[in-house]
mmCIF file with all atom_site columns, C-alpha atoms in Angstrom:
data_model
loop_
_atom_site.group_PDB
_atom_site.id
_atom_site.type_symbol
_atom_site.label_atom_id
_atom_site.label_alt_id
_atom_site.label_comp_id
_atom_site.label_asym_id
_atom_site.label_entity_id
_atom_site.label_seq_id
_atom_site.pdbx_PDB_ins_code
_atom_site.Cartn_x
_atom_site.Cartn_y
_atom_site.Cartn_z
_atom_site.occupancy
_atom_site.B_iso_or_equiv
_atom_site.pdbx_formal_charge
_atom_site.auth_seq_id
_atom_site.auth_comp_id
_atom_site.auth_asym_id
_atom_site.auth_atom_id
_atom_site.pdbx_PDB_model_num
ATOM 1   C CA . UNK R 1 1   ? 16.094  67.204 81.159  1.00 62.00 ? 3   UNK R CA 1
ATOM 2   C CA . UNK R 1 2   ? 18.796  69.120 82.957  1.00 65.00 ? 4   UNK R CA 1
ATOM 3   C CA . UNK R 1 3   ? 18.798  67.478 86.101  1.00 68.00 ? 5   UNK R CA 1
ATOM 4   C CA . UNK R 1 4   ? 18.831  64.044 84.031  1.00 67.00 ? 6   UNK R CA 1
ATOM 5   C CA . UNK R 1 5   ? 21.674  64.732 82.296  1.00 72.00 ? 7   UNK R CA 1
ATOM 6   C CA . UNK R 1 6   ? 23.399  65.841 85.593  1.00 71.00 ? 8   UNK R CA 1
ATOM 7   C CA . UNK R 1 7   ? 22.670  62.417 87.266  1.00 70.00 ? 9   UNK R CA 1
ATOM 8   C CA . UNK R 1 8   ? 23.349  60.016 84.400  1.00 73.00 ? 10  UNK R CA 1
ATOM 9   C CA . UNK R 1 9   ? 27.164  62.128 84.524  1.00 72.00 ? 11  UNK R CA 1
ATOM 10  C CA . UNK R 1 10  ? 27.179  61.982 88.339  1.00 73.00 ? 12  UNK R CA 1
ATOM 11  C CA . UNK R 1 11  ? 26.433  58.435 88.049  1.00 71.00 ? 13  UNK R CA 1
ATOM 12  C CA . UNK R 1 12  ? 29.185  58.141 85.444  1.00 68.00 ? 14  UNK R CA 1
ATOM 13  C CA . UNK R 1 13  ? 31.873  59.719 87.561  1.00 69.00 ? 15  UNK R CA 1
ATOM 14  C CA . UNK R 1 14  ? 30.665  57.639 90.347  1.00 70.00 ? 16  UNK R CA 1
ATOM 15  C CA . UNK R 1 15  ? 31.064  54.363 88.703  1.00 75.00 ? 17  UNK R CA 1
ATOM 16  C CA . UNK R 1 16  ? 34.571  55.644 87.283  1.00 69.00 ? 18  UNK R CA 1
ATOM 17  C CA . UNK R 1 17  ? 36.157  56.823 90.754  1.00 70.00 ? 19  UNK R CA 1
ATOM 18  C CA . UNK R 1 18  ? 34.673  53.028 92.174  1.00 65.00 ? 20  UNK R CA 1
ATOM 19  C CA . UNK R 1 19  ? 36.350  51.239 89.385  1.00 65.00 ? 21  UNK R CA 1
ATOM 20  C CA . UNK R 1 20  ? 39.566  53.487 90.374  1.00 65.00 ? 22  UNK R CA 1
ATOM 21  C CA . UNK R 1 21  ? 39.435  53.282 93.982  1.00 63.00 ? 23  UNK R CA 1
ATOM 22  C CA . UNK R 1 22  ? 38.806  49.162 93.729  1.00 62.00 ? 24  UNK R CA 1
ATOM 23  C CA . UNK R 1 23  ? 41.713  48.798 91.309  1.00 63.00 ? 25  UNK R CA 1
ATOM 24  C CA . UNK R 1 24  ? 44.814  48.570 93.697  1.00 57.00 ? 26  UNK R CA 1
ATOM 25  C CA . UNK R 1 25  ? 48.291  48.440 92.738  1.00 58.00 ? 27  UNK R CA 1
ATOM 26  C CA . UNK R 1 26  ? 49.877  44.909 92.862  1.00 55.00 ? 28  UNK R CA 1
ATOM 27  C CA . UNK R 1 27  ? 53.593  44.920 94.476  1.00 52.00 ? 29  UNK R CA 1
ATOM 28  C CA . UNK R 1 28  ? 54.351  41.592 92.542  1.00 55.00 ? 30  UNK R CA 1
ATOM 29  C CA . UNK R 1 29  ? 58.096  41.512 94.341  1.00 57.00 ? 31  UNK R CA 1
ATOM 30  C CA . UNK R 1 30  ? 57.198  39.371 97.199  1.00 63.00 ? 32  UNK R CA 1
ATOM 31  C CA . UNK R 1 31  ? 60.721  39.310 98.044  1.00 61.00 ? 33  UNK R CA 1
ATOM 32  C CA . UNK R 1 32  ? 61.432  41.086 101.136 1.00 72.00 ? 34  UNK R CA 1
ATOM 33  C CA . UNK R 1 33  ? 64.220  39.245 102.907 1.00 79.00 ? 35  UNK R CA 1
ATOM 34  C CA . UNK R 1 34  ? 67.542  40.728 102.566 1.00 89.00 ? 36  UNK R CA 1
ATOM 35  C CA . UNK R 1 35  ? 69.840  38.037 100.433 1.00 92.00 ? 37  UNK R CA 1
ATOM 36  C CA . UNK R 1 36  ? 72.189  35.582 102.469 1.00 94.00 ? 38  UNK R CA 1
ATOM 37  C CA . UNK R 1 37  ? 74.735  32.973 101.750 1.00 96.00 ? 39  UNK R CA 1
ATOM 38  C CA . UNK R 1 38  ? 76.253  30.508 103.809 1.00 97.00 ? 40  UNK R CA 1
ATOM 39  C CA . UNK R 1 39  ? 78.466  28.110 102.693 1.00 97.00 ? 41  UNK R CA 1
ATOM 40  C CA . UNK R 1 40  ? 79.721  24.925 104.832 1.00 97.00 ? 42  UNK R CA 1
ATOM 41  C CA . UNK R 1 41  ? 81.861  24.021 105.832 1.00 97.00 ? 43  UNK R CA 1
ATOM 42  C CA . UNK R 1 42  ? 84.777  26.015 104.931 1.00 96.00 ? 44  UNK R CA 1
ATOM 43  C CA . UNK R 1 43  ? 87.270  23.350 104.319 1.00 95.00 ? 45  UNK R CA 1
ATOM 44  C CA . UNK R 1 44  ? 86.573  19.800 102.535 1.00 96.00 ? 46  UNK R CA 1
ATOM 45  C CA . UNK R 1 45  ? 89.192  17.761 103.279 1.00 96.00 ? 47  UNK R CA 1
ATOM 46  C CA . UNK R 1 46  ? 90.108  14.041 101.081 1.00 96.00 ? 48  UNK R CA 1
ATOM 47  C CA . UNK R 1 47  ? 93.056  11.529 101.435 1.00 95.00 ? 49  UNK R CA 1
ATOM 48  C CA . UNK R 1 48  ? 95.118  11.076 98.964  1.00 94.00 ? 50  UNK R CA 1
ATOM 49  C CA . UNK R 1 49  ? 93.003  8.727  97.110  1.00 94.00 ? 51  UNK R CA 1
ATOM 50  C CA . UNK R 1 50  ? 90.271  10.973 96.788  1.00 92.00 ? 52  UNK R CA 1
ATOM 51  C CA . UNK R 1 51  ? 87.942  9.408  99.519  1.00 94.00 ? 53  UNK R CA 1
ATOM 52  C CA . UNK R 1 52  ? 86.693  11.847 101.891 1.00 94.00 ? 54  UNK R CA 1
ATOM 53  C CA . UNK R 1 53  ? 88.614  12.302 105.308 1.00 93.00 ? 55  UNK R CA 1
ATOM 54  C CA . UNK R 1 54  ? 85.912  12.901 107.448 1.00 89.00 ? 56  UNK R CA 1
ATOM 55  C CA . UNK R 1 55  ? 83.080  11.144 105.487 1.00 91.00 ? 57  UNK R CA 1
ATOM 56  C CA . UNK R 1 56  ? 81.798  14.395 104.136 1.00 93.00 ? 58  UNK R CA 1
ATOM 57  C CA . UNK R 1 57  ? 82.167  14.962 100.435 1.00 95.00 ? 59  UNK R CA 1
ATOM 58  C CA . UNK R 1 58  ? 79.654  17.688 99.723  1.00 97.00 ? 60  UNK R CA 1
ATOM 59  C CA . UNK R 1 59  ? 79.058  21.565 100.291 1.00 97.00 ? 61  UNK R CA 1
ATOM 60  C CA . UNK R 1 60  ? 75.901  23.129 102.100 1.00 97.00 ? 62  UNK R CA 1
ATOM 61  C CA . UNK R 1 61  ? 74.715  25.987 100.291 1.00 97.00 ? 63  UNK R CA 1
ATOM 62  C CA . UNK R 1 62  ? 72.160  28.088 102.465 1.00 97.00 ? 64  UNK R CA 1
ATOM 63  C CA . UNK R 1 63  ? 70.544  31.012 100.227 1.00 95.00 ? 65  UNK R CA 1
ATOM 64  C CA . UNK R 1 64  ? 67.616  32.528 99.441  1.00 92.00 ? 66  UNK R CA 1
ATOM 65  C CA . UNK R 1 65  ? 68.625  33.489 96.100  1.00 92.00 ? 67  UNK R CA 1
ATOM 66  C CA . UNK R 1 66  ? 69.925  31.490 92.852  1.00 94.00 ? 68  UNK R CA 1
ATOM 67  C CA . UNK R 1 67  ? 73.558  30.763 93.552  1.00 96.00 ? 69  UNK R CA 1
ATOM 68  C CA . UNK R 1 68  ? 76.588  29.781 91.321  1.00 96.00 ? 70  UNK R CA 1
ATOM 69  C CA . UNK R 1 69  ? 79.921  27.926 91.625  1.00 96.00 ? 71  UNK R CA 1
ATOM 70  C CA . UNK R 1 70  ? 82.767  28.487 90.115  1.00 94.00 ? 72  UNK R CA 1
ATOM 71  C CA . UNK R 1 71  ? 86.084  26.820 90.539  1.00 90.00 ? 73  UNK R CA 1
ATOM 72  C CA . UNK R 1 72  ? 89.498  29.018 90.463  1.00 82.00 ? 74  UNK R CA 1
ATOM 73  C CA . UNK R 1 73  ? 90.852  28.084 86.790  1.00 81.00 ? 75  UNK R CA 1
ATOM 74  C CA . UNK R 1 74  ? 94.431  28.034 88.488  1.00 80.00 ? 76  UNK R CA 1
ATOM 75  C CA . UNK R 1 75  ? 93.669  25.825 91.602  1.00 74.00 ? 77  UNK R CA 1
ATOM 76  C CA . UNK R 1 76  ? 90.477  24.056 91.284  1.00 75.00 ? 78  UNK R CA 1
ATOM 77  C CA . UNK R 1 77  ? 89.901  23.249 87.280  1.00 82.00 ? 79  UNK R CA 1
ATOM 78  C CA . UNK R 1 78  ? 90.421  19.681 88.770  1.00 90.00 ? 80  UNK R CA 1
ATOM 79  C CA . UNK R 1 79  ? 87.181  19.553 91.003  1.00 89.00 ? 81  UNK R CA 1
ATOM 80  C CA . UNK R 1 80  ? 84.051  18.357 89.897  1.00 93.00 ? 82  UNK R CA 1
ATOM 81  C CA . UNK R 1 81  ? 81.049  19.881 91.648  1.00 95.00 ? 83  UNK R CA 1
ATOM 82  C CA . UNK R 1 82  ? 77.139  18.398 91.364  1.00 96.00 ? 84  UNK R CA 1
ATOM 83  C CA . UNK R 1 83  ? 75.160  20.624 90.894  1.00 96.00 ? 85  UNK R CA 1
ATOM 84  C CA . UNK R 1 84  ? 77.379  24.060 89.640  1.00 95.00 ? 86  UNK R CA 1
ATOM 85  C CA . UNK R 1 85  ? 74.280  26.154 90.481  1.00 96.00 ? 87  UNK R CA 1
ATOM 86  C CA . UNK R 1 86  ? 71.163  26.029 91.702  1.00 95.00 ? 88  UNK R CA 1
ATOM 87  C CA . UNK R 1 87  ? 68.441  27.973 93.882  1.00 93.00 ? 89  UNK R CA 1
ATOM 88  C CA . UNK R 1 88  ? 67.856  28.234 97.508  1.00 90.00 ? 90  UNK R CA 1
ATOM 89  C CA . UNK R 1 89  ? 69.294  25.641 99.982  1.00 93.00 ? 91  UNK R CA 1
ATOM 90  C CA . UNK R 1 90  ? 71.279  22.691 98.309  1.00 96.00 ? 92  UNK R CA 1
ATOM 91  C CA . UNK R 1 91  ? 74.032  20.129 98.892  1.00 97.00 ? 93  UNK R CA 1
ATOM 92  C CA . UNK R 1 92  ? 76.588  20.236 96.588  1.00 97.00 ? 94  UNK R CA 1
ATOM 93  C CA . UNK R 1 93  ? 78.739  16.742 95.760  1.00 97.00 ? 95  UNK R CA 1
ATOM 94  C CA . UNK R 1 94  ? 82.730  17.266 95.176  1.00 96.00 ? 96  UNK R CA 1
ATOM 95  C CA . UNK R 1 95  ? 84.317  14.820 93.530  1.00 94.00 ? 97  UNK R CA 1
ATOM 96  C CA . UNK R 1 96  ? 88.511  15.144 93.189  1.00 94.00 ? 98  UNK R CA 1
ATOM 97  C CA . UNK R 1 97  ? 90.716  12.913 91.533  1.00 93.00 ? 99  UNK R CA 1
ATOM 98  C CA . UNK R 1 98  ? 93.633  11.317 93.787  1.00 93.00 ? 100 UNK R CA 1
ATOM 99  C CA . UNK R 1 99  ? 96.781  13.371 94.217  1.00 92.00 ? 101 UNK R CA 1
ATOM 100 C CA . UNK R 1 100 ? 97.879  15.758 96.474  1.00 92.00 ? 102 UNK R CA 1
ATOM 101 C CA . UNK R 1 101 ? 96.391  19.421 95.679  1.00 93.00 ? 103 UNK R CA 1
ATOM 102 C CA . UNK R 1 102 ? 94.495  22.179 96.997  1.00 93.00 ? 104 UNK R CA 1
ATOM 103 C CA . UNK R 1 103 ? 91.621  24.415 95.340  1.00 93.00 ? 105 UNK R CA 1
ATOM 104 C CA . UNK R 1 104 ? 89.187  26.926 95.568  1.00 93.00 ? 106 UNK R CA 1
ATOM 105 C CA . UNK R 1 105 ? 85.324  27.278 94.936  1.00 95.00 ? 107 UNK R CA 1
ATOM 106 C CA . UNK R 1 106 ? 83.449  30.483 95.021  1.00 96.00 ? 108 UNK R CA 1
ATOM 107 C CA . UNK R 1 107 ? 79.684  30.565 95.315  1.00 97.00 ? 109 UNK R CA 1
ATOM 108 C CA . UNK R 1 108 ? 77.788  33.632 94.642  1.00 97.00 ? 110 UNK R CA 1
ATOM 109 C CA . UNK R 1 109 ? 74.609  35.082 94.367  1.00 95.00 ? 111 UNK R CA 1
ATOM 110 C CA . UNK R 1 110 ? 73.501  37.797 92.004  1.00 90.00 ? 112 UNK R CA 1
ATOM 111 C CA . UNK R 1 111 ? 70.939  39.829 90.772  1.00 85.00 ? 113 UNK R CA 1
ATOM 112 C CA . UNK R 1 112 ? 70.487  41.684 87.453  1.00 82.00 ? 114 UNK R CA 1
ATOM 113 C CA . UNK R 1 113 ? 72.822  44.257 88.693  1.00 86.00 ? 115 UNK R CA 1
ATOM 114 C CA . UNK R 1 114 ? 75.587  42.004 89.627  1.00 87.00 ? 116 UNK R CA 1
ATOM 115 C CA . UNK R 1 115 ? 77.151  40.106 92.661  1.00 91.00 ? 117 UNK R CA 1
ATOM 116 C CA . UNK R 1 116 ? 75.463  40.440 95.828  1.00 92.00 ? 118 UNK R CA 1
ATOM 117 C CA . UNK R 1 117 ? 77.451  37.937 97.719  1.00 95.00 ? 119 UNK R CA 1
ATOM 118 C CA . UNK R 1 118 ? 80.296  35.406 97.769  1.00 96.00 ? 120 UNK R CA 1
ATOM 119 C CA . UNK R 1 119 ? 81.733  32.839 99.853  1.00 97.00 ? 121 UNK R CA 1
ATOM 120 C CA . UNK R 1 120 ? 85.101  30.903 98.908  1.00 96.00 ? 122 UNK R CA 1
ATOM 121 C CA . UNK R 1 121 ? 85.874  27.597 100.171 1.00 96.00 ? 123 UNK R CA 1
ATOM 122 C CA . UNK R 1 122 ? 88.464  25.496 100.155 1.00 95.00 ? 124 UNK R CA 1
ATOM 123 C CA . UNK R 1 123 ? 89.011  21.642 99.046  1.00 95.00 ? 125 UNK R CA 1
ATOM 124 C CA . UNK R 1 124 ? 92.119  19.813 100.219 1.00 95.00 ? 126 UNK R CA 1
ATOM 125 C CA . UNK R 1 125 ? 93.283  16.647 98.611  1.00 95.00 ? 127 UNK R CA 1
ATOM 126 C CA . UNK R 1 126 ? 96.368  14.588 100.072 1.00 93.00 ? 128 UNK R CA 1
ATOM 127 C CA . UNK R 1 127 ? 99.138  16.102 101.477 1.00 87.00 ? 129 UNK R CA 1
ATOM 128 C CA . UNK R 1 128 ? 98.992  19.875 100.737 1.00 74.00 ? 130 UNK R CA 1
ATOM 129 C CA . UNK R 1 129 ? 101.815 22.032 101.318 1.00 66.00 ? 131 UNK R CA 1
#
């Protein structure tokens, strides 16, 4: 009888160890790349009528994180970006009114702890002094 209880206890212990051994910890964080952010071109030029000088009226944002764009409130409030945020590589269309001015746009990637990287680009319209 003692042997039978010992065998039952041993079998239960073996089942518990097997269940523990085959239960693996899962690392749900598949993000193993370092964050990067590259915005091109660094300067976008428009003529005084708001038409792109070289035919390019967009920025290309290349990143492996969600990103957001913000216009400098003093110099860039007149710019229109579409879209203003995104995830990964995206083309951002730029619309400007006619005139002569220069503005800055800052693209930023961040996580829950705060900003990781940012890059500021310039938009020139017309004759900028």
